[in-house]
PDB file of C-alpha atoms in Angstrom:
ATOM      1  CA  MET A   1       4.911 -17.595  14.439  1.00  0.00           C
ATOM      2  CA  ILE A   2       4.995 -21.224  15.552  1.00  0.00           C
ATOM      3  CA  SER A   3       1.365 -22.480  16.557  1.00  0.00           C
ATOM      4  CA  ARG A   4       0.652 -23.381  20.052  1.00  0.00           C
ATOM      5  CA  ILE A   5      -1.406 -26.223  18.949  1.00  0.00           C
ATOM      6  CA  ARG A   6       0.642 -29.547  17.846  1.00  0.00           C
ATOM      7  CA  PRO A   7       0.623 -30.014  13.928  1.00  0.00           C
ATOM      8  CA  ILE A   8      -1.036 -33.706  13.280  1.00  0.00           C
ATOM      9  CA  ALA A   9      -0.333 -34.798   9.714  1.00  0.00           C
ATOM     10  CA  THR A  10      -2.717 -36.938   7.831  1.00  0.00           C
ATOM     11  CA  LYS A  11      -1.421 -37.553   4.236  1.00  0.00           C
ATOM     12  CA  VAL A  12       2.191 -37.562   3.051  1.00  0.00           C
ATOM     13  CA  LEU A  13       3.291 -36.974  -0.392  1.00  0.00           C
ATOM     14  CA  VAL A  14       7.283 -37.420  -1.254  1.00  0.00           C
ATOM     15  CA  GLU A  15       7.669 -36.425  -4.740  1.00  0.00           C
ATOM     16  CA  GLU A  16      11.042 -35.874  -6.709  1.00  0.00           C
ATOM     17  CA  ASP A  17      11.853 -32.757  -5.381  1.00  0.00           C
ATOM     18  CA  SER A  18       9.469 -32.132  -2.731  1.00  0.00           C
ATOM     19  CA  LEU A  19       8.172 -33.607   0.429  1.00  0.00           C
ATOM     20  CA  SER A  20       4.364 -32.606   1.289  1.00  0.00           C
ATOM     21  CA  VAL A  21       2.578 -33.375   4.179  1.00  0.00           C
ATOM     22  CA  LEU A  22      -1.074 -32.186   4.891  1.00  0.00           C
ATOM     23  CA  LEU A  23      -2.555 -31.221   8.435  1.00  0.00           C
ATOM     24  CA  LYS A  24      -5.387 -32.321  10.319  1.00  0.00           C
ATOM     25  CA  ARG A  25      -6.568 -28.878  11.248  1.00  0.00           C
ATOM     26  CA  GLY A  26      -6.131 -27.787   7.469  1.00  0.00           C
ATOM     27  CA  GLY A  27      -2.984 -26.123   5.575  1.00  0.00           C
ATOM     28  CA  SER A  28      -0.213 -28.346   4.204  1.00  0.00           C
ATOM     29  CA  LEU A  29       3.858 -28.152   4.646  1.00  0.00           C
ATOM     30  CA  HIS A  30       6.305 -27.871   1.557  1.00  0.00           C
ATOM     31  CA  LEU A  31       9.573 -28.459   1.880  1.00  0.00           C
ATOM     32  CA  PRO A  32      12.259 -29.270  -0.680  1.00  0.00           C
ATOM     33  CA  LEU A  33      13.318 -32.672  -1.015  1.00  0.00           C
ATOM     34  CA  ARG A  34      17.226 -31.996  -0.920  1.00  0.00           C
ATOM     35  CA  LEU A  35      17.086 -31.228   3.100  1.00  0.00           C
ATOM     36  CA  PHE A  36      16.281 -34.915   3.707  1.00  0.00           C
ATOM     37  CA  PRO A  37      19.135 -36.448   2.162  1.00  0.00           C
ATOM     38  CA  ARG A  38      17.899 -40.199   2.486  1.00  0.00           C
ATOM     39  CA  LEU A  39      14.712 -39.561   1.118  1.00  0.00           C
ATOM     40  CA  LEU A  40      16.126 -37.705  -1.752  1.00  0.00           C
ATOM     41  CA  THR A  41      18.504 -40.887  -2.806  1.00  0.00           C
ATOM     42  CA  ALA A  42      15.781 -43.237  -2.143  1.00  0.00           C
ATOM     43  CA  SER A  43      13.905 -44.986  -4.590  1.00  0.00           C
ATOM     44  CA  PRO A  44      10.473 -43.803  -5.475  1.00  0.00           C
ATOM     45  CA  GLU A  45       9.079 -47.037  -3.485  1.00  0.00           C
ATOM     46  CA  GLN A  46      10.875 -46.545  -0.813  1.00  0.00           C
ATOM     47  CA  ARG A  47       9.646 -42.976  -0.391  1.00  0.00           C
ATOM     48  CA  SER A  48       6.079 -43.951  -0.938  1.00  0.00           C
ATOM     49  CA  ASP A  49       6.208 -46.328   2.044  1.00  0.00           C
ATOM     50  CA  VAL A  50       5.813 -44.140   4.771  1.00  0.00           C
ATOM     51  CA  ARG A  51       3.775 -44.422   7.993  1.00  0.00           C
ATOM     52  CA  ILE A  52       1.996 -41.645   9.855  1.00  0.00           C
ATOM     53  CA  SER A  53       2.569 -42.121  13.788  1.00  0.00           C
ATOM     54  CA  ALA A  54      -0.681 -43.128  15.539  1.00  0.00           C
ATOM     55  CA  SER A  55      -0.791 -39.540  17.006  1.00  0.00           C
ATOM     56  CA  GLY A  56       0.001 -37.811  13.752  1.00  0.00           C
ATOM     57  CA  ALA A  57       3.191 -36.290  15.334  1.00  0.00           C
ATOM     58  CA  GLY A  58       5.906 -37.948  13.370  1.00  0.00           C
ATOM     59  CA  LEU A  59       6.582 -39.696   9.822  1.00  0.00           C
ATOM     60  CA  HIS A  60       8.475 -42.709   9.694  1.00  0.00           C
ATOM     61  CA  TRP A  61      10.179 -44.645   6.421  1.00  0.00           C
ATOM     62  CA  ASP A  62      11.089 -47.759   7.935  1.00  0.00           C
ATOM     63  CA  GLN A  63      13.163 -49.093   5.101  1.00  0.00           C
ATOM     64  CA  LEU A  64      14.774 -46.056   4.985  1.00  0.00           C
ATOM     65  CA  ASP A  65      15.604 -46.024   8.821  1.00  0.00           C
ATOM     66  CA  GLU A  66      14.240 -42.286   8.688  1.00  0.00           C
ATOM     67  CA  ASN A  67      12.099 -40.627  11.397  1.00  0.00           C
ATOM     68  CA  LEU A  68      10.610 -36.409  10.784  1.00  0.00           C
ATOM     69  CA  SER A  69       9.050 -34.648  13.529  1.00  0.00           C
ATOM     70  CA  VAL A  70       5.780 -32.854  11.792  1.00  0.00           C
ATOM     71  CA  THR A  71       6.411 -30.020  14.387  1.00  0.00           C
ATOM     72  CA  GLU A  72       9.967 -29.593  13.767  1.00  0.00           C
ATOM     73  CA  LEU A  73       9.077 -29.599   9.517  1.00  0.00           C
ATOM     74  CA  MET A  74       6.580 -26.812  10.470  1.00  0.00           C
ATOM     75  CA  GLN A  75       9.234 -25.029  12.094  1.00  0.00           C
ATOM     76  CA  GLU A  76      11.612 -25.535   9.202  1.00  0.00           C
ATOM     77  CA  ALA A  77       8.420 -24.495   6.677  1.00  0.00           C
ATOM     78  CA  GLU A  78       7.758 -21.238   8.628  1.00  0.00           C
ATOM     79  CA  ARG A  79      11.759 -20.449   8.562  1.00  0.00           C
ATOM     80  CA  ARG A  80      12.057 -20.891   5.197  1.00  0.00           C
ATOM     81  CA  HIS A  81       8.859 -18.600   4.718  1.00  0.00           C
ATOM     82  CA  ARG A  82      10.433 -15.912   7.124  1.00  0.00           C
ATOM     83  CA  ASP A  83      13.799 -16.270   5.392  1.00  0.00           C
ATOM     84  CA  GLU A  84      11.794 -15.907   1.594  1.00  0.00           C
ATOM     85  CA  ARG A  85       9.710 -12.870   2.595  1.00  0.00           C
ATOM     86  CA  LEU A  86      12.874 -10.881   4.010  1.00  0.00           C
ATOM     87  CA  SER A  87      15.140 -11.864   1.534  1.00  0.00           C
ATOM     88  CA  SER A  88      12.662 -10.643  -1.284  1.00  0.00           C
ATOM     89  CA  GLN A  89      12.919  -7.064   0.231  1.00  0.00           C
ATOM     90  CA  VAL A  90      16.479  -6.823  -0.173  1.00  0.00           C
ATOM     91  CA  PRO A  91      17.699  -5.846  -3.509  1.00  0.00           C
ATOM     92  CA  ALA A  92      19.642  -8.202  -5.486  1.00  0.00           C
ATOM     93  CA  ASP A  93      22.711  -6.215  -5.600  1.00  0.00           C
ATOM     94  CA  PHE A  94      23.172  -6.121  -1.931  1.00  0.00           C
ATOM     95  CA  PRO A  95      26.147  -8.053  -0.317  1.00  0.00           C
ATOM     96  CA  TRP A  96      25.336 -11.444   0.884  1.00  0.00           C
ATOM     97  CA  ASP A  97      28.550 -11.875   2.776  1.00  0.00           C
ATOM     98  CA  PRO A  98      30.188  -8.524   3.708  1.00  0.00           C
ATOM     99  CA  THR A  99      32.828  -9.805   6.212  1.00  0.00           C
ATOM    100  CA  PRO A 100      33.918 -13.140   5.181  1.00  0.00           C
ATOM    101  CA  ALA A 101      35.925 -15.186   7.677  1.00  0.00           C
ATOM    102  CA  LEU A 102      39.384 -16.169   7.212  1.00  0.00           C
ATOM    103  CA  LEU A 103      41.284 -19.047   8.651  1.00  0.00           C
ATOM    104  CA  SER A 104      44.445 -19.962   8.737  1.00  0.00           C
ATOM    105  CA  GLY A 105      46.218 -22.738   7.086  1.00  0.00           C
ATOM    106  CA  SER A 106      47.222 -24.641   4.064  1.00  0.00           C
ATOM    107  CA  GLN A 107      43.822 -26.330   3.386  1.00  0.00           C
ATOM    108  CA  PRO A 108      40.667 -24.443   2.254  1.00  0.00           C
ATOM    109  CA  LYS A 109      38.619 -24.083   5.183  1.00  0.00           C
ATOM    110  CA  LEU A 110      34.935 -22.490   5.744  1.00  0.00           C
ATOM    111  CA  ALA A 111      33.773 -20.968   8.748  1.00  0.00           C
ATOM    112  CA  GLY A 112      30.192 -21.278   9.712  1.00  0.00           C
ATOM    113  CA  ARG A 113      27.963 -20.920  12.499  1.00  0.00           C
ATOM    114  CA  TRP A 114      25.758 -23.803  13.767  1.00  0.00           C
ATOM    115  CA  LEU A 115      22.205 -21.712  14.436  1.00  0.00           C
ATOM    116  CA  ASP A 116      18.706 -23.609  15.142  1.00  0.00           C
ATOM    117  CA  GLY A 117      19.784 -26.860  14.206  1.00  0.00           C
ATOM    118  CA  ARG A 118      21.696 -26.165  10.943  1.00  0.00           C
ATOM    119  CA  PHE A 119      25.058 -24.934   9.682  1.00  0.00           C
ATOM    120  CA  VAL A 120      25.377 -21.499   8.226  1.00  0.00           C
ATOM    121  CA  VAL A 121      28.037 -19.844   6.419  1.00  0.00           C
ATOM    122  CA  GLY A 122      28.048 -16.264   5.840  1.00  0.00           C
ATOM    123  CA  LEU A 123      24.577 -14.236   6.694  1.00  0.00           C
ATOM    124  CA  THR A 124      21.353 -15.580   7.131  1.00  0.00           C
ATOM    125  CA  ALA A 125      18.444 -14.059   5.662  1.00  0.00           C
ATOM    126  CA  GLU A 126      17.234 -12.084   8.680  1.00  0.00           C
ATOM    127  CA  GLU A 127      21.016 -10.888   9.393  1.00  0.00           C
ATOM    128  CA  ARG A 128      21.322  -9.836   5.570  1.00  0.00           C
ATOM    129  CA  TRP A 129      17.931  -7.843   5.939  1.00  0.00           C
ATOM    130  CA  VAL A 130      19.061  -5.838   9.421  1.00  0.00           C
ATOM    131  CA  ARG A 131      22.275  -4.817   7.446  1.00  0.00           C
ATOM    132  CA  TRP A 132      20.424  -3.943   4.326  1.00  0.00           C
ATOM    133  CA  ASP A 133      17.889  -2.092   6.617  1.00  0.00           C
ATOM    134  CA  MET A 134      20.152  -0.173   8.235  1.00  0.00           C
ATOM    135  CA  CYS A 135      22.321   0.977   5.032  1.00  0.00           C
ATOM    136  CA  GLU A 136      19.108   1.835   3.435  1.00  0.00           C
ATOM    137  CA  ASP A 137      18.319   4.103   6.340  1.00  0.00           C
ATOM    138  CA  LEU A 138      21.507   5.618   6.409  1.00  0.00           C
ATOM    139  CA  ALA A 139      21.712   6.438   2.694  1.00  0.00           C
ATOM    140  CA  GLN A 140      17.979   8.091   3.205  1.00  0.00           C
ATOM    141  CA  GLN A 141      19.642   9.970   6.164  1.00  0.00           C
ATOM    142  CA  LEU A 142      22.809  11.046   4.005  1.00  0.00           C
ATOM    143  CA  VAL A 143      20.635  12.395   1.423  1.00  0.00           C
ATOM    144  CA  PRO A 144      20.407  16.187   2.996  1.00  0.00           C
ATOM    145  CA  LYS A 145      23.932  16.104   4.817  1.00  0.00           C
ATOM    146  CA  THR A 146      25.086  15.196   0.862  1.00  0.00           C
ATOM    147  CA  LEU A 147      23.114  17.992  -0.815  1.00  0.00           C
ATOM    148  CA  LYS A 148      24.326  20.722   2.436  1.00  0.00           C
ATOM    149  CA  ASP A 149      27.882  19.406   1.680  1.00  0.00           C
ATOM    150  CA  ALA A 150      27.550  20.172  -2.026  1.00  0.00           C
ATOM    151  CA  ALA A 151      25.745  23.695  -1.405  1.00  0.00           C
ATOM    152  CA  LYS A 152      28.680  24.469   1.101  1.00  0.00           C
ATOM    153  CA  TYR A 153      31.318  23.468  -1.318  1.00  0.00           C
ATOM    154  CA  PRO A 154      29.614  24.754  -5.036  1.00  0.00           C
ATOM    155  CA  GLU A 155      33.151  23.918  -6.305  1.00  0.00           C
ATOM    156  CA  HIS A 156      33.168  20.235  -5.518  1.00  0.00           C
ATOM    157  CA  SER A 157      31.651  17.909  -8.514  1.00  0.00           C
ATOM    158  CA  HIS A 158      29.138  14.948  -7.148  1.00  0.00           C
ATOM    159  CA  ASP A 159      32.040  12.744  -7.712  1.00  0.00           C
ATOM    160  CA  VAL A 160      33.980  14.717  -5.079  1.00  0.00           C
ATOM    161  CA  THR A 161      31.246  15.281  -2.826  1.00  0.00           C
ATOM    162  CA  LEU A 162      30.283  11.351  -2.647  1.00  0.00           C
ATOM    163  CA  ARG A 163      34.056  10.795  -2.096  1.00  0.00           C
ATOM    164  CA  ARG A 164      33.957  13.117   1.080  1.00  0.00           C
ATOM    165  CA  ILE A 165      30.813  11.336   2.326  1.00  0.00           C
ATOM    166  CA  ARG A 166      32.311   8.098   1.715  1.00  0.00           C
ATOM    167  CA  ARG A 167      35.359   8.956   3.758  1.00  0.00           C
ATOM    168  CA  ALA A 168      33.452  10.175   6.519  1.00  0.00           C
ATOM    169  CA  ILE A 169      30.991   6.919   6.696  1.00  0.00           C
ATOM    170  CA  ALA A 170      34.446   4.781   6.066  1.00  0.00           C
ATOM    171  CA  ASN A 171      36.004   6.700   9.510  1.00  0.00           C
ATOM    172  CA  LYS A 172      32.835   5.701  11.611  1.00  0.00           C
ATOM    173  CA  ARG A 173      32.720   2.059  10.642  1.00  0.00           C
ATOM    174  CA  TRP A 174      29.568   1.863  10.546  1.00  0.00           C
ATOM    175  CA  THR A 175      29.374  -0.184   7.405  1.00  0.00           C
ATOM    176  CA  GLU A 176      31.959  -3.094   5.862  1.00  0.00           C
ATOM    177  CA  ARG A 177      33.716  -2.066   2.700  1.00  0.00           C
ATOM    178  CA  VAL A 178      31.216  -3.732   0.410  1.00  0.00           C
ATOM    179  CA  GLU A 179      28.516  -2.484   2.263  1.00  0.00           C
ATOM    180  CA  THR A 180      29.507   1.202   1.585  1.00  0.00           C
ATOM    181  CA  ASP A 181      30.267   0.216  -1.995  1.00  0.00           C
ATOM    182  CA  TRP A 182      26.263  -0.508  -2.090  1.00  0.00           C
ATOM    183  CA  LEU A 183      25.701   2.326  -0.005  1.00  0.00           C
ATOM    184  CA  MET A 184      27.315   4.965  -2.151  1.00  0.00           C
ATOM    185  CA  GLN A 185      25.313   3.459  -5.130  1.00  0.00           C
ATOM    186  CA  ARG A 186      22.457   3.935  -3.380  1.00  0.00           C
ATOM    187  CA  LEU A 187      22.884   7.341  -2.248  1.00  0.00           C
ATOM    188  CA  ARG A 188      23.859   8.452  -5.921  1.00  0.00           C
ATOM    189  CA  ALA A 189      20.525   7.145  -6.963  1.00  0.00           C
ATOM    190  CA  LEU A 190      18.804   8.985  -4.633  1.00  0.00           C
ATOM    191  CA  LEU A 191      20.315  12.364  -5.381  1.00  0.00           C
ATOM    192  CA  GLY A 192      20.102  11.163  -8.991  1.00  0.00           C
ATOM    193  CA  TRP A 193      23.571  12.288  -9.508  1.00  0.00           C
TER     194      TRP A 193
END
């Protein structure tokens, strides 16, 4: 959650791969330098020539013509922290982009969206978490349904039963194909089949 108190910078440290800002009321912000192309390509001397505004709300590199808002840095740090927390909850094998965009034409293209001041291709960490949570919940709900189907048709193998469940899911169109693949693997694991 973004603090209602405006963050005030007291010290700035630009290292080879990170930007750190110490804050007046405690705490600090740490962001990868790759987010700031001018700072990333600058010399160590240019990076260290930073001036904190009188209010502590802005950072200025006069040699590089770079100005950063401490509030915006805090928002970016909080977004990155949230994304890392959400990403850590999603299994590594869950698909990142279940619906890749296709654009017509002879030249390769990226289909992206402008979200929160940044260009995003594919799912955001939050969108991926929501898709995974839905698939995990569906897998949990399908366990008793699959067991019921297996009991109703004891002549069917586990694979046949899972194929029947997969067809039912595909007909509902709740998930994309790659998500359905993951869902069926998860259901198989939950059942111990």
